[in-house]
mmCIF file of C-alpha atoms in Angstrom:
data_model
loop_
_atom_site.group_PDB
_atom_site.id
_atom_site.type_symbol
_atom_site.label_atom_id
_atom_site.label_comp_id
_atom_site.label_asym_id
_atom_site.label_seq_id
_atom_site.Cartn_x
_atom_site.Cartn_y
_atom_site.Cartn_z
ATOM 1 C CA LEU Y 937 -74.285 -87.778 -91.641
ATOM 2 C CA LEU Y 938 -75.023 -84.004 -91.203
ATOM 3 C CA PHE Y 939 -71.797 -83.798 -89.099
ATOM 4 C CA SER Y 940 -69.625 -85.603 -91.731
ATOM 5 C CA ASP Y 941 -66.863 -83.967 -93.339
ATOM 6 C CA GLY Y 942 -67.867 -85.171 -96.795
ATOM 7 C CA LEU Y 943 -70.139 -82.311 -98.321
ATOM 8 C CA GLU Y 944 -71.973 -84.668 -100.669
ATOM 9 C CA ALA Y 945 -72.945 -87.074 -97.930
ATOM 10 C CA CYS Y 946 -74.152 -84.116 -95.873
ATOM 11 C CA GLU Y 947 -76.222 -82.675 -98.713
ATOM 12 C CA ALA Y 948 -77.690 -86.203 -99.348
ATOM 13 C CA ALA Y 949 -78.670 -86.435 -95.599
ATOM 14 C CA ALA Y 950 -80.245 -83.079 -95.598
ATOM 15 C CA ASP Y 951 -82.294 -83.909 -98.639
ATOM 16 C CA ALA Y 952 -83.258 -87.396 -97.286
ATOM 17 C CA LEU Y 953 -84.448 -85.748 -93.890
ATOM 18 C CA ALA Y 954 -86.650 -83.599 -95.980
ATOM 19 C CA LYS Y 955 -88.221 -86.357 -98.005
ATOM 20 C CA ILE Y 956 -88.978 -88.726 -95.151
ATOM 21 C CA GLY Y 957 -91.773 -86.556 -93.826
ATOM 22 C CA PRO Y 958 -92.678 -84.456 -90.620
ATOM 23 C CA ILE Y 959 -90.121 -86.270 -88.383
ATOM 24 C CA GLY Y 960 -87.357 -85.374 -90.928
ATOM 25 C CA VAL Y 961 -88.483 -81.769 -91.415
ATOM 26 C CA HIS Y 962 -88.728 -81.467 -87.551
ATOM 27 C CA SER Y 963 -85.243 -82.741 -87.354
ATOM 28 C CA LEU Y 964 -83.999 -80.172 -89.892
ATOM 29 C CA SER Y 965 -85.732 -77.243 -88.161
ATOM 30 C CA ARG Y 966 -84.079 -78.283 -84.932
ATOM 31 C CA LEU Y 967 -80.667 -78.197 -86.557
ATOM 32 C CA MET Y 968 -81.298 -74.490 -87.203
ATOM 33 C CA GLY Y 969 -80.162 -74.005 -83.660
ATOM 34 C CA ASP Y 970 -76.847 -75.970 -84.220
ATOM 35 C CA ALA Y 971 -73.654 -73.948 -83.337
ATOM 36 C CA ASP Y 972 -71.927 -75.026 -86.505
ATOM 37 C CA ALA Y 973 -72.927 -72.612 -89.487
ATOM 38 C CA ASN Y 974 -72.369 -75.468 -91.989
ATOM 39 C CA VAL Y 975 -74.918 -77.624 -90.366
ATOM 40 C CA ARG Y 976 -77.422 -74.713 -90.305
ATOM 41 C CA ARG Y 977 -76.718 -74.073 -93.817
ATOM 42 C CA LEU Y 978 -77.352 -77.719 -94.741
ATOM 43 C CA ALA Y 979 -80.564 -77.600 -92.722
ATOM 44 C CA VAL Y 980 -81.747 -74.824 -94.879
ATOM 45 C CA ARG Y 981 -80.928 -76.866 -97.879
ATOM 46 C CA GLY Y 982 -83.095 -79.573 -96.729
ATOM 47 C CA LEU Y 983 -85.933 -77.286 -95.632
ATOM 48 C CA THR Y 984 -85.840 -75.707 -99.116
ATOM 49 C CA THR Y 985 -86.983 -79.099 -100.445
ATOM 50 C CA ALA Y 986 -89.391 -80.023 -97.667
ATOM 51 C CA PRO Y 987 -93.099 -79.814 -98.146
ATOM 52 C CA GLN Y 988 -94.634 -76.596 -96.966
ATOM 53 C CA GLY Y 989 -95.782 -76.629 -93.504
ATOM 54 C CA ASP Y 990 -95.456 -74.884 -90.110
ATOM 55 C CA VAL Y 991 -92.472 -76.688 -88.929
ATOM 56 C CA ALA Y 992 -90.444 -75.974 -92.244
ATOM 57 C CA GLU Y 993 -91.581 -72.375 -92.039
ATOM 58 C CA ALA Y 994 -90.371 -72.204 -88.568
ATOM 59 C CA GLY Y 995 -86.926 -73.536 -89.579
ATOM 60 C CA LEU Y 996 -86.553 -71.188 -92.440
ATOM 61 C CA LEU Y 997 -87.784 -68.182 -90.264
ATOM 62 C CA ALA Y 998 -84.828 -69.137 -87.841
ATOM 63 C CA GLY Y 999 -82.548 -69.291 -91.119
ATOM 64 C CA VAL Y 1000 -83.513 -65.685 -92.133
ATOM 65 C CA SER Y 1001 -82.682 -64.458 -88.530
ATOM 66 C CA ASP Y 1002 -79.335 -66.320 -88.669
ATOM 67 C CA SER Y 1003 -75.997 -64.575 -87.560
ATOM 68 C CA VAL Y 1004 -74.444 -65.669 -90.844
ATOM 69 C CA PRO Y 1005 -75.578 -63.519 -93.892
ATOM 70 C CA ILE Y 1006 -75.487 -66.270 -96.482
ATOM 71 C CA ILE Y 1007 -77.733 -68.407 -94.460
ATOM 72 C CA ARG Y 1008 -80.141 -65.689 -94.048
ATOM 73 C CA VAL Y 1009 -80.194 -65.092 -97.824
ATOM 74 C CA GLU Y 1010 -80.511 -68.867 -98.636
ATOM 75 C CA ALA Y 1011 -83.397 -69.247 -96.243
ATOM 76 C CA ALA Y 1012 -85.194 -66.287 -97.611
ATOM 77 C CA GLU Y 1013 -86.006 -67.667 -101.221
ATOM 78 C CA PRO Y 1014 -87.881 -70.786 -99.939
ATOM 79 C CA LEU Y 1015 -89.501 -68.679 -97.232
ATOM 80 C CA LEU Y 1016 -91.195 -66.622 -100.070
ATOM 81 C CA ARG Y 1017 -93.569 -69.511 -100.590
ATOM 82 C CA TYR Y 1018 -95.137 -68.646 -97.280
ATOM 83 C CA GLN Y 1019 -97.448 -65.699 -97.530
ATOM 84 C CA SER Y 1020 -97.268 -64.821 -93.801
ATOM 85 C CA SER Y 1021 -93.402 -64.794 -93.842
ATOM 86 C CA ARG Y 1022 -92.818 -63.207 -97.317
ATOM 87 C CA LEU Y 1023 -92.013 -59.636 -96.084
ATOM 88 C CA LYS Y 1024 -89.494 -61.141 -93.579
ATOM 89 C CA ALA Y 1025 -87.849 -63.082 -96.564
ATOM 90 C CA ALA Y 1026 -87.873 -59.938 -98.732
ATOM 91 C CA ASN Y 1027 -86.164 -57.947 -96.088
ATOM 92 C CA ALA Y 1028 -83.479 -60.642 -95.703
ATOM 93 C CA LEU Y 1029 -82.778 -60.550 -99.459
ATOM 94 C CA CYS Y 1030 -82.565 -56.634 -99.365
ATOM 95 C CA ASP Y 1031 -80.043 -57.025 -96.598
ATOM 96 C CA GLY Y 1032 -78.184 -59.514 -98.662
ATOM 97 C CA VAL Y 1033 -77.854 -57.134 -101.595
ATOM 98 C CA ALA Y 1034 -76.399 -54.404 -99.185
ATOM 99 C CA SER Y 1035 -73.987 -57.117 -97.700
ATOM 100 C CA SER Y 1036 -70.199 -56.537 -98.040
ATOM 101 C CA ASP Y 1037 -69.795 -60.312 -98.647
ATOM 102 C CA ARG Y 1038 -69.683 -60.922 -102.443
ATOM 103 C CA ASN Y 1039 -71.266 -64.383 -102.382
ATOM 104 C CA THR Y 1040 -74.189 -63.215 -100.131
ATOM 105 C CA ARG Y 1041 -74.731 -60.067 -102.428
ATOM 106 C CA LEU Y 1042 -74.784 -62.094 -105.654
ATOM 107 C CA THR Y 1043 -77.079 -64.851 -104.193
ATOM 108 C CA ALA Y 1044 -79.598 -62.132 -102.957
ATOM 109 C CA TYR Y 1045 -79.320 -60.281 -106.092
ATOM 110 C CA ARG Y 1046 -79.912 -63.508 -108.394
ATOM 111 C CA THR Y 1047 -82.758 -64.516 -106.263
ATOM 112 C CA LEU Y 1048 -84.489 -61.104 -106.422
ATOM 113 C CA GLN Y 1049 -83.964 -61.163 -110.210
ATOM 114 C CA ARG Y 1050 -86.441 -64.104 -110.236
ATOM 115 C CA TYR Y 1051 -88.999 -62.262 -108.174
ATOM 116 C CA PRO Y 1052 -89.842 -58.952 -109.722
ATOM 117 C CA ASP Y 1053 -93.027 -58.807 -107.384
ATOM 118 C CA VAL Y 1054 -90.581 -58.954 -104.359
ATOM 119 C CA VAL Y 1055 -88.501 -56.196 -105.808
ATOM 120 C CA GLU Y 1056 -91.599 -54.042 -105.866
ATOM 121 C CA ILE Y 1057 -92.310 -54.748 -102.356
ATOM 122 C CA LEU Y 1058 -88.636 -53.702 -101.571
ATOM 123 C CA ARG Y 1059 -88.708 -50.574 -103.952
ATOM 124 C CA SER Y 1060 -88.228 -48.171 -101.070
ATOM 125 C CA ARG Y 1061 -85.597 -50.142 -99.175
ATOM 126 C CA LEU Y 1062 -83.641 -50.875 -102.449
ATOM 127 C CA GLY Y 1063 -83.932 -47.100 -103.164
ATOM 128 C CA GLU Y 1064 -82.293 -46.482 -99.713
ATOM 129 C CA VAL Y 1065 -79.406 -48.903 -100.617
ATOM 130 C CA LEU Y 1066 -78.949 -47.175 -103.786
ATOM 131 C CA LEU Y 1067 -78.404 -43.802 -101.935
ATOM 132 C CA ASP Y 1068 -76.352 -45.281 -99.104
ATOM 133 C CA ASP Y 1069 -72.548 -44.375 -99.379
ATOM 134 C CA SER Y 1070 -71.686 -46.753 -96.595
ATOM 135 C CA VAL Y 1071 -72.492 -49.745 -98.746
ATOM 136 C CA SER Y 1072 -70.105 -51.073 -101.489
ATOM 137 C CA ALA Y 1073 -70.505 -49.753 -105.050
ATOM 138 C CA GLN Y 1074 -71.410 -53.284 -106.074
ATOM 139 C CA SER Y 1075 -74.280 -53.167 -103.704
ATOM 140 C CA ARG Y 1076 -75.609 -49.910 -104.930
ATOM 141 C CA GLU Y 1077 -75.303 -51.117 -108.643
ATOM 142 C CA ALA Y 1078 -77.060 -54.339 -107.692
ATOM 143 C CA ALA Y 1079 -79.974 -52.192 -106.179
ATOM 144 C CA ARG Y 1080 -79.949 -49.957 -109.151
ATOM 145 C CA ARG Y 1081 -80.261 -52.744 -111.719
ATOM 146 C CA LEU Y 1082 -82.879 -54.579 -109.672
ATOM 147 C CA LEU Y 1083 -85.014 -51.331 -109.696
ATOM 148 C CA GLU Y 1084 -84.584 -50.636 -113.202
ATOM 149 C CA ASN Y 1085 -85.588 -54.186 -114.398
ATOM 150 C CA ALA Y 1086 -88.704 -54.106 -111.947
ATOM 151 C CA ALA Y 1087 -89.749 -50.867 -113.761
ATOM 152 C CA ARG Y 1088 -89.880 -52.641 -117.092
#
């Protein structure tokens, strides 16, 4: 089903794999190596709802290292649940804020709004984004707002 053209069926399959236990979570983690970005994105969705564990964490770590920026950002939020991977997830979100892709930038920004403690971890990196003329004005504004809100 994850290879179906119907998005709803694919989403349902990813959610079901996460719910069936370790075998399903292992399958989702393996799908993080698929050539199709849509399959990897759906695998992240499934891993997001999976119970915490080493296999789910490994799959999400693969997600924050993905070649597709939105997959990196979408894998980052559930990865924040794992203390050992929190910094890697935070850095993926900061990279997302600096992204030229609007959807990636907005997703990273909205995620960081929910995690002021992570913004504190990223204070220095977000400051660099704020001062970086090579990133978009929207990215600099997102960094400014995140830093401002965290200071409150």
